[in-house]
PDB file of C-alpha atoms in Angstrom:
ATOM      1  CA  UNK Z  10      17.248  -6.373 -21.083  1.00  0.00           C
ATOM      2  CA  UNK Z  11      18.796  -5.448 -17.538  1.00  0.00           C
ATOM      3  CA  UNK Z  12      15.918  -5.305 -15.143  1.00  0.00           C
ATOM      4  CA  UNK Z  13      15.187  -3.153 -12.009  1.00  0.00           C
ATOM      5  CA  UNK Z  14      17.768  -1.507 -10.221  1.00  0.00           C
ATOM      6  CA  UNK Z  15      18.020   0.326  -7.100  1.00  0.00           C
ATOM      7  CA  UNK Z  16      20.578   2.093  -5.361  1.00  0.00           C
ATOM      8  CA  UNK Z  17      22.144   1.797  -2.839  1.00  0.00           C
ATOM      9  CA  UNK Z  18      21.692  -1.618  -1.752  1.00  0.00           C
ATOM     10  CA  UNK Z  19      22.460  -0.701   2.156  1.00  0.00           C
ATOM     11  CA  UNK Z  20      21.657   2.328   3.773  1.00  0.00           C
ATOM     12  CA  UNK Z  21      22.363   3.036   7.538  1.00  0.00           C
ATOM     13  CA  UNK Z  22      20.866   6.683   8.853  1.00  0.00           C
ATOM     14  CA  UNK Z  23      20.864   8.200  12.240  1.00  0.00           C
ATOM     15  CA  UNK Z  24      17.339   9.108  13.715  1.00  0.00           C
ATOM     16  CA  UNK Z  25      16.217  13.008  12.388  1.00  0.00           C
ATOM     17  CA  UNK Z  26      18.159  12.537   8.564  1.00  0.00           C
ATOM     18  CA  UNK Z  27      16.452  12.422   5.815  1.00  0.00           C
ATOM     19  CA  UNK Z  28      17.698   9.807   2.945  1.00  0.00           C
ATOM     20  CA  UNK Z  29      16.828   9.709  -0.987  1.00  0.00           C
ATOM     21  CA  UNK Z  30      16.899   6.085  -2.762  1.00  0.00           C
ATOM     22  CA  UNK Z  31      16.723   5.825  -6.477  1.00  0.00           C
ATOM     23  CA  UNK Z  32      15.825   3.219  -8.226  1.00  0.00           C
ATOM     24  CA  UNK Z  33      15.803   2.475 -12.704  1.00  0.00           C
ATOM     25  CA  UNK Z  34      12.980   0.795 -14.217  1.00  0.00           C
ATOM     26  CA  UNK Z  35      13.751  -1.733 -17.006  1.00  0.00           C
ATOM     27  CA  UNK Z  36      13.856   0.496 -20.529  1.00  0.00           C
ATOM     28  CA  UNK Z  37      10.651   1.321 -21.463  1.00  0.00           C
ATOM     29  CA  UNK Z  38       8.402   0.689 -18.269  1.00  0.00           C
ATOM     30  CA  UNK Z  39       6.913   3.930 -17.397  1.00  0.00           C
ATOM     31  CA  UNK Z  40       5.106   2.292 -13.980  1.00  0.00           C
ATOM     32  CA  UNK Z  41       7.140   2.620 -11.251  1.00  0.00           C
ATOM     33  CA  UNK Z  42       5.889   1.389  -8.057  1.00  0.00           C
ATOM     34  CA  UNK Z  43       7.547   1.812  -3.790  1.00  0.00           C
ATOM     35  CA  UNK Z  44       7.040  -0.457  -0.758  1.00  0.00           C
ATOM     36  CA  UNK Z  45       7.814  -1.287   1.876  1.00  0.00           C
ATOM     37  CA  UNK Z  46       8.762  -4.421   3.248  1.00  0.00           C
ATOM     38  CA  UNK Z  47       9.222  -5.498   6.782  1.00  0.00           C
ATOM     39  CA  UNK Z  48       9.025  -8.924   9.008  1.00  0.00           C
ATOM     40  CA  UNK Z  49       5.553  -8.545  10.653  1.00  0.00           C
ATOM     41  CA  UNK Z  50       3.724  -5.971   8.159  1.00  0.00           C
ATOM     42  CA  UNK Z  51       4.587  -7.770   4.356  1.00  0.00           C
ATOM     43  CA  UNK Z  52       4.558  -5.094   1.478  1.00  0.00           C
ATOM     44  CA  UNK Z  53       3.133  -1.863   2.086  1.00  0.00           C
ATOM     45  CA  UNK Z  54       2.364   0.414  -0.671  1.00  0.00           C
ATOM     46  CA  UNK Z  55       4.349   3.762  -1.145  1.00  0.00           C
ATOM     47  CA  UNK Z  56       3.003   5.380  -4.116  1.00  0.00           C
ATOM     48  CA  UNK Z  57       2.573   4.742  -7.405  1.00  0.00           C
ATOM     49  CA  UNK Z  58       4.165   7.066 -10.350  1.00  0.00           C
ATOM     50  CA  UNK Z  59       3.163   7.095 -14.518  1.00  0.00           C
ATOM     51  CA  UNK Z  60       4.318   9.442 -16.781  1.00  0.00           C
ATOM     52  CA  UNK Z  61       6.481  11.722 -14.140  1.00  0.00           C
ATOM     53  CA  UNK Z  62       2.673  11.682 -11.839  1.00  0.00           C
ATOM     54  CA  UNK Z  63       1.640  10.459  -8.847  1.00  0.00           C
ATOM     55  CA  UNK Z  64      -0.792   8.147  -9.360  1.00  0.00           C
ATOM     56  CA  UNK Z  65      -1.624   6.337  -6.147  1.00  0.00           C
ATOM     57  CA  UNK Z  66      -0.559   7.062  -2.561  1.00  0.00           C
ATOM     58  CA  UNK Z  67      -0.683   4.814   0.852  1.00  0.00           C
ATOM     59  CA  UNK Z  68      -1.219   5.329   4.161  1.00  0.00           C
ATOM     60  CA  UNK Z  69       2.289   6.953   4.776  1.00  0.00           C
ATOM     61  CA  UNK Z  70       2.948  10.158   6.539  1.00  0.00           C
ATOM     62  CA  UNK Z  71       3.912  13.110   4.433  1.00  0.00           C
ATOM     63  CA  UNK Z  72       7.402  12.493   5.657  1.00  0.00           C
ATOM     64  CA  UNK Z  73       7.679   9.927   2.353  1.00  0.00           C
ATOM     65  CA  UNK Z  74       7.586  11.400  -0.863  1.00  0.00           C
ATOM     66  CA  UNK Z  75       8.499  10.822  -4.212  1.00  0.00           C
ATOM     67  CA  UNK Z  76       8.899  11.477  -7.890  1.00  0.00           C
ATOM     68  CA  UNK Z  77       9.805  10.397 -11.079  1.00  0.00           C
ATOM     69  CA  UNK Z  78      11.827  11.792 -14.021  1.00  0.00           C
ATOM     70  CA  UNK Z  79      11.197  12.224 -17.741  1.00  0.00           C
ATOM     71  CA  UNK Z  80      13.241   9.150 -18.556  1.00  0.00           C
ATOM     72  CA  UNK Z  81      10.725   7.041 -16.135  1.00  0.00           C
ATOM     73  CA  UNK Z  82      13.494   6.666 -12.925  1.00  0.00           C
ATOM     74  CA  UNK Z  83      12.204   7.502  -9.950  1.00  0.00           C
ATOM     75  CA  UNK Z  84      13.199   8.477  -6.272  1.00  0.00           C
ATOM     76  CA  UNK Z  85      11.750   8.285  -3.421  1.00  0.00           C
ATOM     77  CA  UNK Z  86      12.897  10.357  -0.178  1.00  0.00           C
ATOM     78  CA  UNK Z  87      11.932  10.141   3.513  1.00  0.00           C
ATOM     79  CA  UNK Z  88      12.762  12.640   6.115  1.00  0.00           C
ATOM     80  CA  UNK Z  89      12.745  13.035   9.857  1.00  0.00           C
ATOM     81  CA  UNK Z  90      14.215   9.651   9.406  1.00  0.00           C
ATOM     82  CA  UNK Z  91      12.314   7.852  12.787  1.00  0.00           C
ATOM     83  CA  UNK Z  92      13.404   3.915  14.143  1.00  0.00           C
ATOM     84  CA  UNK Z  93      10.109   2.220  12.642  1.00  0.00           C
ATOM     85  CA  UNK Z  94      11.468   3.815   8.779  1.00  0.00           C
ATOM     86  CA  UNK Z  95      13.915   0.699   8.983  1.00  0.00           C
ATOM     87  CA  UNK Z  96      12.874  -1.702   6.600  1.00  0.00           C
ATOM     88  CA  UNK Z  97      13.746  -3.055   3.098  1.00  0.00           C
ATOM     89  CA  UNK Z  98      12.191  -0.973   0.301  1.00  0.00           C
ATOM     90  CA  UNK Z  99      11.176  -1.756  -3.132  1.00  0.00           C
ATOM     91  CA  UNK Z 100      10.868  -0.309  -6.379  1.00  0.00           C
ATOM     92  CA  UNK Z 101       8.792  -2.088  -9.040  1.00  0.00           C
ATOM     93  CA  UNK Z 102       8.353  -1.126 -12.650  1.00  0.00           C
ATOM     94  CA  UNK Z 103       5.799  -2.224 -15.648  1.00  0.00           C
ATOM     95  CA  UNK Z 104       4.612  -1.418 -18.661  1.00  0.00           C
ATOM     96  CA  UNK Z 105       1.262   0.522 -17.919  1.00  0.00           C
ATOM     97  CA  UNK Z 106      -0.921  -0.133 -15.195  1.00  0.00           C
ATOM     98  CA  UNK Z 107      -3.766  -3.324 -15.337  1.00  0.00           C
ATOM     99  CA  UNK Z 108      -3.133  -6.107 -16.263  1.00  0.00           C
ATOM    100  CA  UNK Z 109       0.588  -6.360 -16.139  1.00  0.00           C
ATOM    101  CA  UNK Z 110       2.983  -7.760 -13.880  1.00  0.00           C
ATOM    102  CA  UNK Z 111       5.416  -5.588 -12.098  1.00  0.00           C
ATOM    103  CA  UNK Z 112       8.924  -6.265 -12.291  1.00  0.00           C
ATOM    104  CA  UNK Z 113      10.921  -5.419  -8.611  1.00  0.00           C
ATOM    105  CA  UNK Z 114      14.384  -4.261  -8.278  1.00  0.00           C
ATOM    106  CA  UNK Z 115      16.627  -6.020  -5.191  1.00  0.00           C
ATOM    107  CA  UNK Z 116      15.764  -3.731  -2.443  1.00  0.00           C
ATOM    108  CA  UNK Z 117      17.249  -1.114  -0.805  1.00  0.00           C
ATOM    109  CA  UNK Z 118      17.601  -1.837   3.018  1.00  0.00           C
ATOM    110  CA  UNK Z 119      17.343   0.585   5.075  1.00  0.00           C
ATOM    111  CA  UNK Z 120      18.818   0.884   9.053  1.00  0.00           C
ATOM    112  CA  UNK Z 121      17.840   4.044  11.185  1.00  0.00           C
ATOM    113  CA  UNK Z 122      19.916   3.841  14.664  1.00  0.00           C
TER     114      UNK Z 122
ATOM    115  CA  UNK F  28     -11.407  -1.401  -0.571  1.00  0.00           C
ATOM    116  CA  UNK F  29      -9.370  -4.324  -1.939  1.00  0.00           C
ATOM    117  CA  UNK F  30      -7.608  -6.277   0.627  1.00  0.00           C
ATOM    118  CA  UNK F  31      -6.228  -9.913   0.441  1.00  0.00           C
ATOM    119  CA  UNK F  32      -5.441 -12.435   3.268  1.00  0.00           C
ATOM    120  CA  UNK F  33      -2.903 -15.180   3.441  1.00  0.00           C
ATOM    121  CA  UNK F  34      -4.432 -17.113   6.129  1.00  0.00           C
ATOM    122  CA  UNK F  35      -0.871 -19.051   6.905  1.00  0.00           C
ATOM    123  CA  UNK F  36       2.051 -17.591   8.209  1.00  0.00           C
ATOM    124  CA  UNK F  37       4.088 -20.844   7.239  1.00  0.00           C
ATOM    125  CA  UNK F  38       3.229 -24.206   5.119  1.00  0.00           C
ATOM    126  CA  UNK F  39       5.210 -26.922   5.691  1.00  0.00           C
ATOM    127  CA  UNK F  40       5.570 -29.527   3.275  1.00  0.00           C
ATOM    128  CA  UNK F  41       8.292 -32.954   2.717  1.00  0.00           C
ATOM    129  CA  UNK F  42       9.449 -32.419  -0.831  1.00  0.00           C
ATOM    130  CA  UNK F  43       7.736 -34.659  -3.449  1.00  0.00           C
ATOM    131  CA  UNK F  44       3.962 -33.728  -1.959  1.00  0.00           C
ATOM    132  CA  UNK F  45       2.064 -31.670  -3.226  1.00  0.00           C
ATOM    133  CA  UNK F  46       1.888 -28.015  -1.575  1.00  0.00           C
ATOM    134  CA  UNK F  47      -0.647 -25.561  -1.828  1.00  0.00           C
ATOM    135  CA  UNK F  48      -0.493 -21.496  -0.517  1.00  0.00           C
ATOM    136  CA  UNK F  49      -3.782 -20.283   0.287  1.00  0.00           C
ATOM    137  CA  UNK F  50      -5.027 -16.788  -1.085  1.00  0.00           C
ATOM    138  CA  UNK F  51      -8.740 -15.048  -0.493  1.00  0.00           C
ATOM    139  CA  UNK F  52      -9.597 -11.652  -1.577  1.00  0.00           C
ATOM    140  CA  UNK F  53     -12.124  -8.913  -1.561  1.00  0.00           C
ATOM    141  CA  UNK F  54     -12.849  -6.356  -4.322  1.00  0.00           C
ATOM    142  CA  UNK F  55     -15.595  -4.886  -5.888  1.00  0.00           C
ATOM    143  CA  UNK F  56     -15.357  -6.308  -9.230  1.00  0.00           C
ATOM    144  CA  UNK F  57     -13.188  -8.695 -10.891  1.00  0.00           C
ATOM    145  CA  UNK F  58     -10.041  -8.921  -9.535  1.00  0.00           C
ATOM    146  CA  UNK F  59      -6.518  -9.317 -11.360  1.00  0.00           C
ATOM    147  CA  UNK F  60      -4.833 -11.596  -8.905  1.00  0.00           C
ATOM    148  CA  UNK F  61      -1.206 -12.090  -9.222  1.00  0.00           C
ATOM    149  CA  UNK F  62       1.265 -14.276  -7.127  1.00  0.00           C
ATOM    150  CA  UNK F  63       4.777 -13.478  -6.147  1.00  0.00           C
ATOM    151  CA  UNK F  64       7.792 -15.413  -5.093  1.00  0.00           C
ATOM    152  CA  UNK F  65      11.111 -14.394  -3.111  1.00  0.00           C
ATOM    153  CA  UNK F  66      13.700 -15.846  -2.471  1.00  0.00           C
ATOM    154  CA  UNK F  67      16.465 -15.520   0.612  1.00  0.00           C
ATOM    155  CA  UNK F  68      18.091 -12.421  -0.230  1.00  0.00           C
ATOM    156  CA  UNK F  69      16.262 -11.351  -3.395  1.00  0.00           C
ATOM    157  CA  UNK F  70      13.496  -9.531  -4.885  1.00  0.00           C
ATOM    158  CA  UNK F  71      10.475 -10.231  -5.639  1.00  0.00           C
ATOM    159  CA  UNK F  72       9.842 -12.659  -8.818  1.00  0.00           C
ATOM    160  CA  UNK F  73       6.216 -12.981 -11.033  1.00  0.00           C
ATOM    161  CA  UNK F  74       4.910 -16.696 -10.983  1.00  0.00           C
ATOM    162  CA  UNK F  75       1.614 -16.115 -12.389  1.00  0.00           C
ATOM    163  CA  UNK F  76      -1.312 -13.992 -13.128  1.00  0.00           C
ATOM    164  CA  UNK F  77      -5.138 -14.531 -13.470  1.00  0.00           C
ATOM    165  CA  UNK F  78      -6.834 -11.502 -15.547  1.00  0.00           C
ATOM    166  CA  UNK F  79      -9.746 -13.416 -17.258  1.00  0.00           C
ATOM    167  CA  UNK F  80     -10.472 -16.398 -19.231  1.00  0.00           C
ATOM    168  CA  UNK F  81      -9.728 -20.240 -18.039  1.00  0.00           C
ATOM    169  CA  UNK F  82      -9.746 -20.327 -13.982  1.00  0.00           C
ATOM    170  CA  UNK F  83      -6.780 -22.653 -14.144  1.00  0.00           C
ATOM    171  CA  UNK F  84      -3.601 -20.539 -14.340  1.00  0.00           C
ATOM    172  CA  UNK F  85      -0.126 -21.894 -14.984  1.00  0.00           C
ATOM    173  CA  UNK F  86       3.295 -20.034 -14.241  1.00  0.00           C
ATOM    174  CA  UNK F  87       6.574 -20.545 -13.755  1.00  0.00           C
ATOM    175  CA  UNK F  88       8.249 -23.387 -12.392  1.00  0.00           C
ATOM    176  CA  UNK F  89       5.578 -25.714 -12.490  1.00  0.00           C
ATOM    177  CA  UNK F  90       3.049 -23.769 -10.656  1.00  0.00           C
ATOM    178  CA  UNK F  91      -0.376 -23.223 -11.101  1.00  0.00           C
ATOM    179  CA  UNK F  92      -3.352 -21.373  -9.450  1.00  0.00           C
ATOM    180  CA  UNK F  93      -7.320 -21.928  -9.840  1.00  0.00           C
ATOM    181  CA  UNK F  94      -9.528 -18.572  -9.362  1.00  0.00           C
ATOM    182  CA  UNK F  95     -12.901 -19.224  -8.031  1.00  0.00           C
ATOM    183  CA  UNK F  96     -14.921 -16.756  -7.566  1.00  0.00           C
ATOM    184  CA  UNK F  97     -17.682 -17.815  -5.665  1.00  0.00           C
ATOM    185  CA  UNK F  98     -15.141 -18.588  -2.954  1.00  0.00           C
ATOM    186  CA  UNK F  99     -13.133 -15.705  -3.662  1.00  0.00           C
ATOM    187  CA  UNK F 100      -9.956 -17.657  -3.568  1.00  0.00           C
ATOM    188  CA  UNK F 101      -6.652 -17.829  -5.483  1.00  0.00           C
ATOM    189  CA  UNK F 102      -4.914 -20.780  -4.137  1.00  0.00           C
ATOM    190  CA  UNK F 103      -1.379 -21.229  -5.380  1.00  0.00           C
ATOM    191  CA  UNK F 104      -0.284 -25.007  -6.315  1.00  0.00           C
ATOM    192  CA  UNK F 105       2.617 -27.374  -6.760  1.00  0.00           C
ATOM    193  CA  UNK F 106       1.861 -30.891  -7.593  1.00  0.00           C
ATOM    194  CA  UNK F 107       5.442 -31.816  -6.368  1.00  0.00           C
ATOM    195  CA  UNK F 108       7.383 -29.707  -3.749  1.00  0.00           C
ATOM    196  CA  UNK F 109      11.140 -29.132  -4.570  1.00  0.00           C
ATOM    197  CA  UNK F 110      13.511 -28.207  -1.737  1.00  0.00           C
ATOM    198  CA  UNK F 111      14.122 -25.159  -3.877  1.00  0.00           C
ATOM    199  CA  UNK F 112      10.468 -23.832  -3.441  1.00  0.00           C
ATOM    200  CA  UNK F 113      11.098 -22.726  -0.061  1.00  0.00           C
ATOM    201  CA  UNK F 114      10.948 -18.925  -0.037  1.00  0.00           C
ATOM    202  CA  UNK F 115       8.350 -16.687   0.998  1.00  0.00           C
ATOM    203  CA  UNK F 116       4.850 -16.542  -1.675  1.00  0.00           C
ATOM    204  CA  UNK F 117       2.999 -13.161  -1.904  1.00  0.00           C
ATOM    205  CA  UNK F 118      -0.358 -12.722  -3.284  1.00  0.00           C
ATOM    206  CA  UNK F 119      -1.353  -9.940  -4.465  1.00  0.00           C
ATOM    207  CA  UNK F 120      -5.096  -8.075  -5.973  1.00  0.00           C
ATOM    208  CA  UNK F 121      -5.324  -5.434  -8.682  1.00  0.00           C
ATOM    209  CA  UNK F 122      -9.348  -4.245  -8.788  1.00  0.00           C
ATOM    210  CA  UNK F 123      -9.831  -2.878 -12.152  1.00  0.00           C
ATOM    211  CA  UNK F 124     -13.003  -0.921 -11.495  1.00  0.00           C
ATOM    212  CA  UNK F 125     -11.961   0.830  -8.448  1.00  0.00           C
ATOM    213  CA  UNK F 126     -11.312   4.007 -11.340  1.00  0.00           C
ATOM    214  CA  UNK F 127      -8.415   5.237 -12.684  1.00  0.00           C
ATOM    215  CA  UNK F 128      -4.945   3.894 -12.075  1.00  0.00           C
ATOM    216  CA  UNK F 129      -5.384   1.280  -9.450  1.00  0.00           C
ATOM    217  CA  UNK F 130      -2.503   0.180  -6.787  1.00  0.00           C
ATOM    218  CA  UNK F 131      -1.469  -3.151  -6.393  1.00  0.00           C
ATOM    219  CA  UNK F 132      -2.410  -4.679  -3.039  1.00  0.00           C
ATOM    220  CA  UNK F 133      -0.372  -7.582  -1.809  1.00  0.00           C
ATOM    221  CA  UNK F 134      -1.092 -10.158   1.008  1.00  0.00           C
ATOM    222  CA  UNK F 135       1.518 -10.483   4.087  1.00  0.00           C
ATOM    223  CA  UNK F 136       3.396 -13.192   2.676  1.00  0.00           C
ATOM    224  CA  UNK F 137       3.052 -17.112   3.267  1.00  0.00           C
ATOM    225  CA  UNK F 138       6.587 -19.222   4.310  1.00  0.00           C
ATOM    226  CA  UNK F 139       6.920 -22.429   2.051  1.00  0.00           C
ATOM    227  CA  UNK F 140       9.341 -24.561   3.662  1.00  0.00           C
ATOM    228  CA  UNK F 141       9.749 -27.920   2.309  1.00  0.00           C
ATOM    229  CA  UNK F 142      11.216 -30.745   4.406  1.00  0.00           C
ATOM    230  CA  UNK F 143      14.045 -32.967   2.263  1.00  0.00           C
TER     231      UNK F 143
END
């Protein structure tokens, strides 16, 4: 079973653009999870999506958004693109919510200059 | 609110001892506690996972956690440290009766680096 993918891998933006990463769940997850990673913070949670719904949100500015499609892949976009948006993001998927693990794609890294 | 600490930015350990990555945590109820692994230049990997039942957990690649409760703790444990252990260890707290569908909180992250 091919697990989590994201795409693209590398991502480098100018301050002020907006950018839209995508990312597949493994077949027949319908969790799919965003956060972000960087060096002195760890994993921050995004949002959380089920069944094309938002489920859960963070503490992230409205400038980070997301959704997710009928066949469970997701996007997530960020706009007004600022320096401190650099980081690496990941997606994870499950099967529901509770008590399972979540599965995380390789990361998408993003650089804003 | 959930939260979880990792109370060392980096463990250090000669390969052959035994290694241990400290977790604590603070819900309202019982917690699912999970613990994640990554390597240089990949994602994240599941180890382990403590929902209910037998505090002693065991996971891949020979480790194992104990969930105590009354100290609110989640340690992670090796009984022998492998030069290919080093990577960076996540914990991470799920509280089941915060309602609804609840996030996934992780810790900041612990360094294992083991010495050869």
């Amino acid at each position: 079973k091919a697990g989590v993918t994201q795409t693209p891998r590398y991502l480098i933006k100018t301050r002020g653009q907006q950018v839209t990463l995508s990312c597949s769940p493994i077949s027949g997850h319908r969790s799919v999870s965003w956060y972000q990673q960087t060096p002195g913070q760890g994993l921050q949670f995004l949002f959380e999506y089920f069944s094309e719904t938002q489920r859960n949100k963070g503490n992230f500015p409205g400038r980070f958004s997301g959704r997710q499609f009928s066949n469970s892949r997701s996007e997530m976009n960020v706009s007004t693109l600022e320096l401190g948006d650099s980081a690496l993001y990941l997606c994870a998927s499950s099967l529901v919510q509770g008590v399972d693990e979540q599965f995380f794609g390789p990361g998408t890294r993003l650089t804003v200059l | 609110a959930q939260s979880v600490a990792q109370p060392e930015d980096q463990v250090n350990v000669a390969e052959g001892n035994p290694l241990t990555v400290k977790c604590t945590y603070s819900v309202s109820g019982n917690p699912y506690l999970f613990w994640y692994v990554q390597y240089p230049n990949r994602g994240l990997q599941f180890l382990l996972k403590y929902i209910t039942g037998d505090n002693l957990v065991k996971g891949s690649y020979g480790f194992e956690a104990e969930f105590n409760k009354s100290q609110t703790s989640f340690h992670l444990k090796k009984p022998s440290a492998l030069v290919s252990d080093s990577a960076l260890y996540f914990c991470a707290v799920r509280d089941p009766n915060s309602g609804g569908y609840q996030k996934v909180t992780f810790g900041i992250g612990t360094k294992l680096q083991v010495i050869p």
